[in-house]
Amino acid sequence: MQVNVPDLSDKAVRKALKTHSMWQEYNSRCIFCGACTVACSTCTCFTTRDVIYGDNPEVGERRRVTASCQIAGFDQMAGQREFRSTAADRMRYKILHKFHDYKACFGEEHMCVGCGRCTQRCPQLISISATVNKLSQAVEEIRAQLAQQ
Ligand code: SF4
Ligand code: SF4
């Protein structure tokens, strides 16, 4: 499959993408298991978990464990506030991070290296290649709409 990675340098395009209908399909497909990010070659998010030993409650350890932006509660803050409360929101965040934000912040290349591990691991058969091509299509639509304004 050929993957068409869109140019997202236009802020107006990115703003319109936030509310584009393309993300809605993931509300009925993604089960927010996080398997895609655990398998990902370039995802590095983690959290910490305190483990207290049963034989001596005075002793324990703080472990670094994998976290995932695709799992509910990842961005939960005080007062139970969540920035991305639906699978659609979380998928949009992941895809735009992989194909815009990371490169805009850190360098020359996109974060995604195209290994396809996330696609292989997803129990819902959600393909990163197909998602990026849908993103490209959405960007084309948005550009056409903006040109008419
Ligand atoms: S294709 Fe991209 S998003 Fe998927 S596992 Fe590889 S680096 Fe991660
Ligand atoms: S592996 Fe598939 S179903 Fe699970 S969080 Fe990732 S995209 Fe959603």
PDB file of N, CA and C in Angstrom, residues 70-120:
ATOM      1  N   GLN A  70      -3.514   5.877  24.179  1.00  0.00           N
ATOM      2  CA  GLN A  70      -4.741   5.290  23.631  1.00  0.00           C
ATOM      3  C   GLN A  70      -5.634   4.688  24.718  1.00  0.00           C
ATOM      4  N   ILE A  71      -5.139   4.669  25.945  1.00  0.00           N
ATOM      5  CA  ILE A  71      -5.901   4.081  27.045  1.00  0.00           C
ATOM      6  C   ILE A  71      -6.631   5.188  27.813  1.00  0.00           C
ATOM      7  N   ALA A  72      -7.894   4.924  28.174  1.00  0.00           N
ATOM      8  CA  ALA A  72      -8.681   5.905  28.930  1.00  0.00           C
ATOM      9  C   ALA A  72      -7.961   6.243  30.231  1.00  0.00           C
ATOM     10  N   GLY A  73      -7.943   7.504  30.575  1.00  0.00           N
ATOM     11  CA  GLY A  73      -7.332   7.930  31.826  1.00  0.00           C
ATOM     12  C   GLY A  73      -5.898   8.395  31.699  1.00  0.00           C
ATOM     13  N   PHE A  74      -5.301   8.215  30.520  1.00  0.00           N
ATOM     14  CA  PHE A  74      -3.890   8.598  30.309  1.00  0.00           C
ATOM     15  C   PHE A  74      -3.656  10.073  30.641  1.00  0.00           C
ATOM     16  N   ASP A  75      -4.610  10.907  30.263  1.00  0.00           N
ATOM     17  CA  ASP A  75      -4.429  12.347  30.453  1.00  0.00           C
ATOM     18  C   ASP A  75      -5.336  12.891  31.551  1.00  0.00           C
ATOM     19  N   GLN A  76      -5.762  12.015  32.455  1.00  0.00           N
ATOM     20  CA  GLN A  76      -6.650  12.475  33.522  1.00  0.00           C
ATOM     21  C   GLN A  76      -5.895  13.364  34.515  1.00  0.00           C
ATOM     22  N   MET A  77      -6.534  14.432  34.894  1.00  0.00           N
ATOM     23  CA  MET A  77      -5.915  15.383  35.816  1.00  0.00           C
ATOM     24  C   MET A  77      -6.754  15.462  37.094  1.00  0.00           C
ATOM     25  N   ALA A  78      -6.306  16.316  38.003  1.00  0.00           N
ATOM     26  CA  ALA A  78      -7.051  16.523  39.240  1.00  0.00           C
ATOM     27  C   ALA A  78      -8.482  16.924  38.917  1.00  0.00           C
ATOM     28  N   GLY A  79      -9.432  16.446  39.717  1.00  0.00           N
ATOM     29  CA  GLY A  79     -10.831  16.758  39.464  1.00  0.00           C
ATOM     30  C   GLY A  79     -11.424  15.888  38.384  1.00  0.00           C
ATOM     31  N   GLN A  80     -10.732  14.788  38.040  1.00  0.00           N
ATOM     32  CA  GLN A  80     -11.199  13.822  37.016  1.00  0.00           C
ATOM     33  C   GLN A  80     -11.289  14.425  35.621  1.00  0.00           C
ATOM     34  N   ARG A  81     -10.631  15.533  35.401  1.00  0.00           N
ATOM     35  CA  ARG A  81     -10.711  16.180  34.088  1.00  0.00           C
ATOM     36  C   ARG A  81      -9.857  15.417  33.071  1.00  0.00           C
ATOM     37  N   GLU A  82     -10.427  15.190  31.868  1.00  0.00           N
ATOM     38  CA  GLU A  82      -9.698  14.512  30.792  1.00  0.00           C
ATOM     39  C   GLU A  82      -9.720  15.379  29.548  1.00  0.00           C
ATOM     40  N   PHE A  83      -8.568  15.507  28.911  1.00  0.00           N
ATOM     41  CA  PHE A  83      -8.522  16.306  27.684  1.00  0.00           C
ATOM     42  C   PHE A  83      -9.042  15.529  26.484  1.00  0.00           C
ATOM     43  N   ARG A  84      -8.808  14.213  26.482  1.00  0.00           N
ATOM     44  CA  ARG A  84      -9.222  13.392  25.343  1.00  0.00           C
ATOM     45  C   ARG A  84     -10.017  12.205  25.897  1.00  0.00           C
ATOM     46  N   SER A  85     -11.340  12.356  25.894  1.00  0.00           N
ATOM     47  CA  SER A  85     -12.163  11.362  26.580  1.00  0.00           C
ATOM     48  C   SER A  85     -12.761  10.313  25.649  1.00  0.00           C
ATOM     49  N   THR A  86     -12.561  10.441  24.332  1.00  0.00           N
ATOM     50  CA  THR A  86     -13.112   9.444  23.406  1.00  0.00           C
ATOM     51  C   THR A  86     -11.982   8.801  22.602  1.00  0.00           C
ATOM     52  N   ALA A  87     -12.287   7.637  22.034  1.00  0.00           N
ATOM     53  CA  ALA A  87     -11.299   6.951  21.190  1.00  0.00           C
ATOM     54  C   ALA A  87     -10.934   7.814  19.988  1.00  0.00           C
ATOM     55  N   ALA A  88     -11.906   8.554  19.472  1.00  0.00           N
ATOM     56  CA  ALA A  88     -11.650   9.449  18.334  1.00  0.00           C
ATOM     57  C   ALA A  88     -10.621  10.520  18.722  1.00  0.00           C
ATOM     58  N   ASP A  89     -10.810  11.114  19.884  1.00  0.00           N
ATOM     59  CA  ASP A  89      -9.869  12.146  20.362  1.00  0.00           C
ATOM     60  C   ASP A  89      -8.467  11.569  20.535  1.00  0.00           C
ATOM     61  N   ARG A  90      -8.431  10.361  21.094  1.00  0.00           N
ATOM     62  CA  ARG A  90      -7.119   9.770  21.371  1.00  0.00           C
ATOM     63  C   ARG A  90      -6.399   9.367  20.085  1.00  0.00           C
ATOM     64  N   MET A  91      -7.166   8.860  19.111  1.00  0.00           N
ATOM     65  CA  MET A  91      -6.548   8.488  17.835  1.00  0.00           C
ATOM     66  C   MET A  91      -6.019   9.738  17.117  1.00  0.00           C
ATOM     67  N   ARG A  92      -6.799  10.805  17.153  1.00  0.00           N
ATOM     68  CA  ARG A  92      -6.359  12.061  16.532  1.00  0.00           C
ATOM     69  C   ARG A  92      -5.056  12.532  17.177  1.00  0.00           C
ATOM     70  N   TYR A  93      -5.011  12.464  18.483  1.00  0.00           N
ATOM     71  CA  TYR A  93      -3.792  12.883  19.184  1.00  0.00           C
ATOM     72  C   TYR A  93      -2.588  12.047  18.744  1.00  0.00           C
ATOM     73  N   LYS A  94      -2.767  10.731  18.700  1.00  0.00           N
ATOM     74  CA  LYS A  94      -1.642   9.844  18.342  1.00  0.00           C
ATOM     75  C   LYS A  94      -1.165  10.108  16.912  1.00  0.00           C
ATOM     76  N   ILE A  95      -2.106  10.159  16.001  1.00  0.00           N
ATOM     77  CA  ILE A  95      -1.726  10.315  14.589  1.00  0.00           C
ATOM     78  C   ILE A  95      -1.077  11.682  14.346  1.00  0.00           C
ATOM     79  N   LEU A  96      -1.637  12.729  14.930  1.00  0.00           N
ATOM     80  CA  LEU A  96      -1.043  14.051  14.700  1.00  0.00           C
ATOM     81  C   LEU A  96       0.302  14.202  15.418  1.00  0.00           C
ATOM     82  N   HIS A  97       0.465  13.490  16.518  1.00  0.00           N
ATOM     83  CA  HIS A  97       1.771  13.507  17.187  1.00  0.00           C
ATOM     84  C   HIS A  97       2.815  12.808  16.322  1.00  0.00           C
ATOM     85  N   LYS A  98       2.407  11.676  15.755  1.00  0.00           N
ATOM     86  CA  LYS A  98       3.353  10.904  14.925  1.00  0.00           C
ATOM     87  C   LYS A  98       3.677  11.611  13.611  1.00  0.00           C
ATOM     88  N   PHE A  99       2.685  12.351  13.069  1.00  0.00           N
ATOM     89  CA  PHE A  99       2.854  12.897  11.718  1.00  0.00           C
ATOM     90  C   PHE A  99       2.848  14.424  11.652  1.00  0.00           C
ATOM     91  N   HIS A 100       2.993  15.071  12.809  1.00  0.00           N
ATOM     92  CA  HIS A 100       3.210  16.520  12.781  1.00  0.00           C
ATOM     93  C   HIS A 100       3.966  17.030  14.003  1.00  0.00           C
ATOM     94  N   ASP A 101       3.366  16.832  15.179  1.00  0.00           N
ATOM     95  CA  ASP A 101       3.878  17.512  16.377  1.00  0.00           C
ATOM     96  C   ASP A 101       5.338  17.176  16.681  1.00  0.00           C
ATOM     97  N   TYR A 102       5.665  15.899  16.589  1.00  0.00           N
ATOM     98  CA  TYR A 102       7.022  15.481  16.939  1.00  0.00           C
ATOM     99  C   TYR A 102       8.056  16.166  16.037  1.00  0.00           C
ATOM    100  N   LYS A 103       7.788  16.132  14.741  1.00  0.00           N
ATOM    101  CA  LYS A 103       8.720  16.745  13.789  1.00  0.00           C
ATOM    102  C   LYS A 103       8.800  18.252  14.003  1.00  0.00           C
ATOM    103  N   ALA A 104       7.640  18.867  14.292  1.00  0.00           N
ATOM    104  CA  ALA A 104       7.615  20.318  14.518  1.00  0.00           C
ATOM    105  C   ALA A 104       8.441  20.688  15.746  1.00  0.00           C
ATOM    106  N   CYS A 105       8.453  19.807  16.745  1.00  0.00           N
ATOM    107  CA  CYS A 105       9.183  20.110  17.988  1.00  0.00           C
ATOM    108  C   CYS A 105      10.653  19.725  17.917  1.00  0.00           C
ATOM    109  N   PHE A 106      10.937  18.571  17.332  1.00  0.00           N
ATOM    110  CA  PHE A 106      12.259  17.986  17.553  1.00  0.00           C
ATOM    111  C   PHE A 106      13.156  17.828  16.332  1.00  0.00           C
ATOM    112  N   GLY A 107      12.638  17.943  15.115  1.00  0.00           N
ATOM    113  CA  GLY A 107      13.632  17.717  14.076  1.00  0.00           C
ATOM    114  C   GLY A 107      13.148  17.547  12.663  1.00  0.00           C
ATOM    115  N   GLU A 108      13.897  16.768  11.931  1.00  0.00           N
ATOM    116  CA  GLU A 108      13.734  16.672  10.490  1.00  0.00           C
ATOM    117  C   GLU A 108      12.724  15.615  10.051  1.00  0.00           C
ATOM    118  N   GLU A 109      12.540  14.606  10.879  1.00  0.00           N
ATOM    119  CA  GLU A 109      11.743  13.456  10.462  1.00  0.00           C
ATOM    120  C   GLU A 109      10.496  13.302  11.325  1.00  0.00           C
ATOM    121  N   HIS A 110       9.485  12.633  10.739  1.00  0.00           N
ATOM    122  CA  HIS A 110       8.314  12.290  11.538  1.00  0.00           C
ATOM    123  C   HIS A 110       8.675  11.202  12.542  1.00  0.00           C
ATOM    124  N   MET A 111       7.866  11.121  13.595  1.00  0.00           N
ATOM    125  CA  MET A 111       8.129  10.122  14.636  1.00  0.00           C
ATOM    126  C   MET A 111       7.920   8.703  14.123  1.00  0.00           C
ATOM    127  N   CYS A 112       6.880   8.494  13.339  1.00  0.00           N
ATOM    128  CA  CYS A 112       6.580   7.147  12.835  1.00  0.00           C
ATOM    129  C   CYS A 112       7.623   6.732  11.804  1.00  0.00           C
ATOM    130  N   VAL A 113       8.158   5.510  11.989  1.00  0.00           N
ATOM    131  CA  VAL A 113       9.163   5.007  11.047  1.00  0.00           C
ATOM    132  C   VAL A 113       8.563   4.013  10.047  1.00  0.00           C
ATOM    133  N   GLY A 114       7.246   3.805  10.148  1.00  0.00           N
ATOM    134  CA  GLY A 114       6.578   2.958   9.163  1.00  0.00           C
ATOM    135  C   GLY A 114       6.812   1.468   9.319  1.00  0.00           C
ATOM    136  N   CYS A 115       7.117   1.036  10.535  1.00  0.00           N
ATOM    137  CA  CYS A 115       7.422  -0.393  10.732  1.00  0.00           C
ATOM    138  C   CYS A 115       6.183  -1.280  10.644  1.00  0.00           C
ATOM    139  N   GLY A 116       5.002  -0.716  10.930  1.00  0.00           N
ATOM    140  CA  GLY A 116       3.757  -1.478  10.828  1.00  0.00           C
ATOM    141  C   GLY A 116       3.445  -2.372  12.019  1.00  0.00           C
ATOM    142  N   ARG A 117       4.222  -2.277  13.077  1.00  0.00           N
ATOM    143  CA  ARG A 117       3.964  -3.144  14.238  1.00  0.00           C
ATOM    144  C   ARG A 117       2.598  -2.865  14.853  1.00  0.00           C
ATOM    145  N   CYS A 118       2.207  -1.589  14.883  1.00  0.00           N
ATOM    146  CA  CYS A 118       0.908  -1.231  15.470  1.00  0.00           C
ATOM    147  C   CYS A 118      -0.236  -1.886  14.697  1.00  0.00           C
ATOM    148  N   THR A 119      -0.110  -1.927  13.392  1.00  0.00           N
ATOM    149  CA  THR A 119      -1.152  -2.535  12.551  1.00  0.00           C
ATOM    150  C   THR A 119      -1.227  -4.031  12.811  1.00  0.00           C
ATOM    151  N   GLN A 120      -0.077  -4.655  12.909  1.00  0.00           N
ATOM    152  CA  GLN A 120      -0.047  -6.103  13.156  1.00  0.00           C
ATOM    153  C   GLN A 120      -0.643  -6.450  14.504  1.00  0.00           C
TER     154      GLN A 120
END
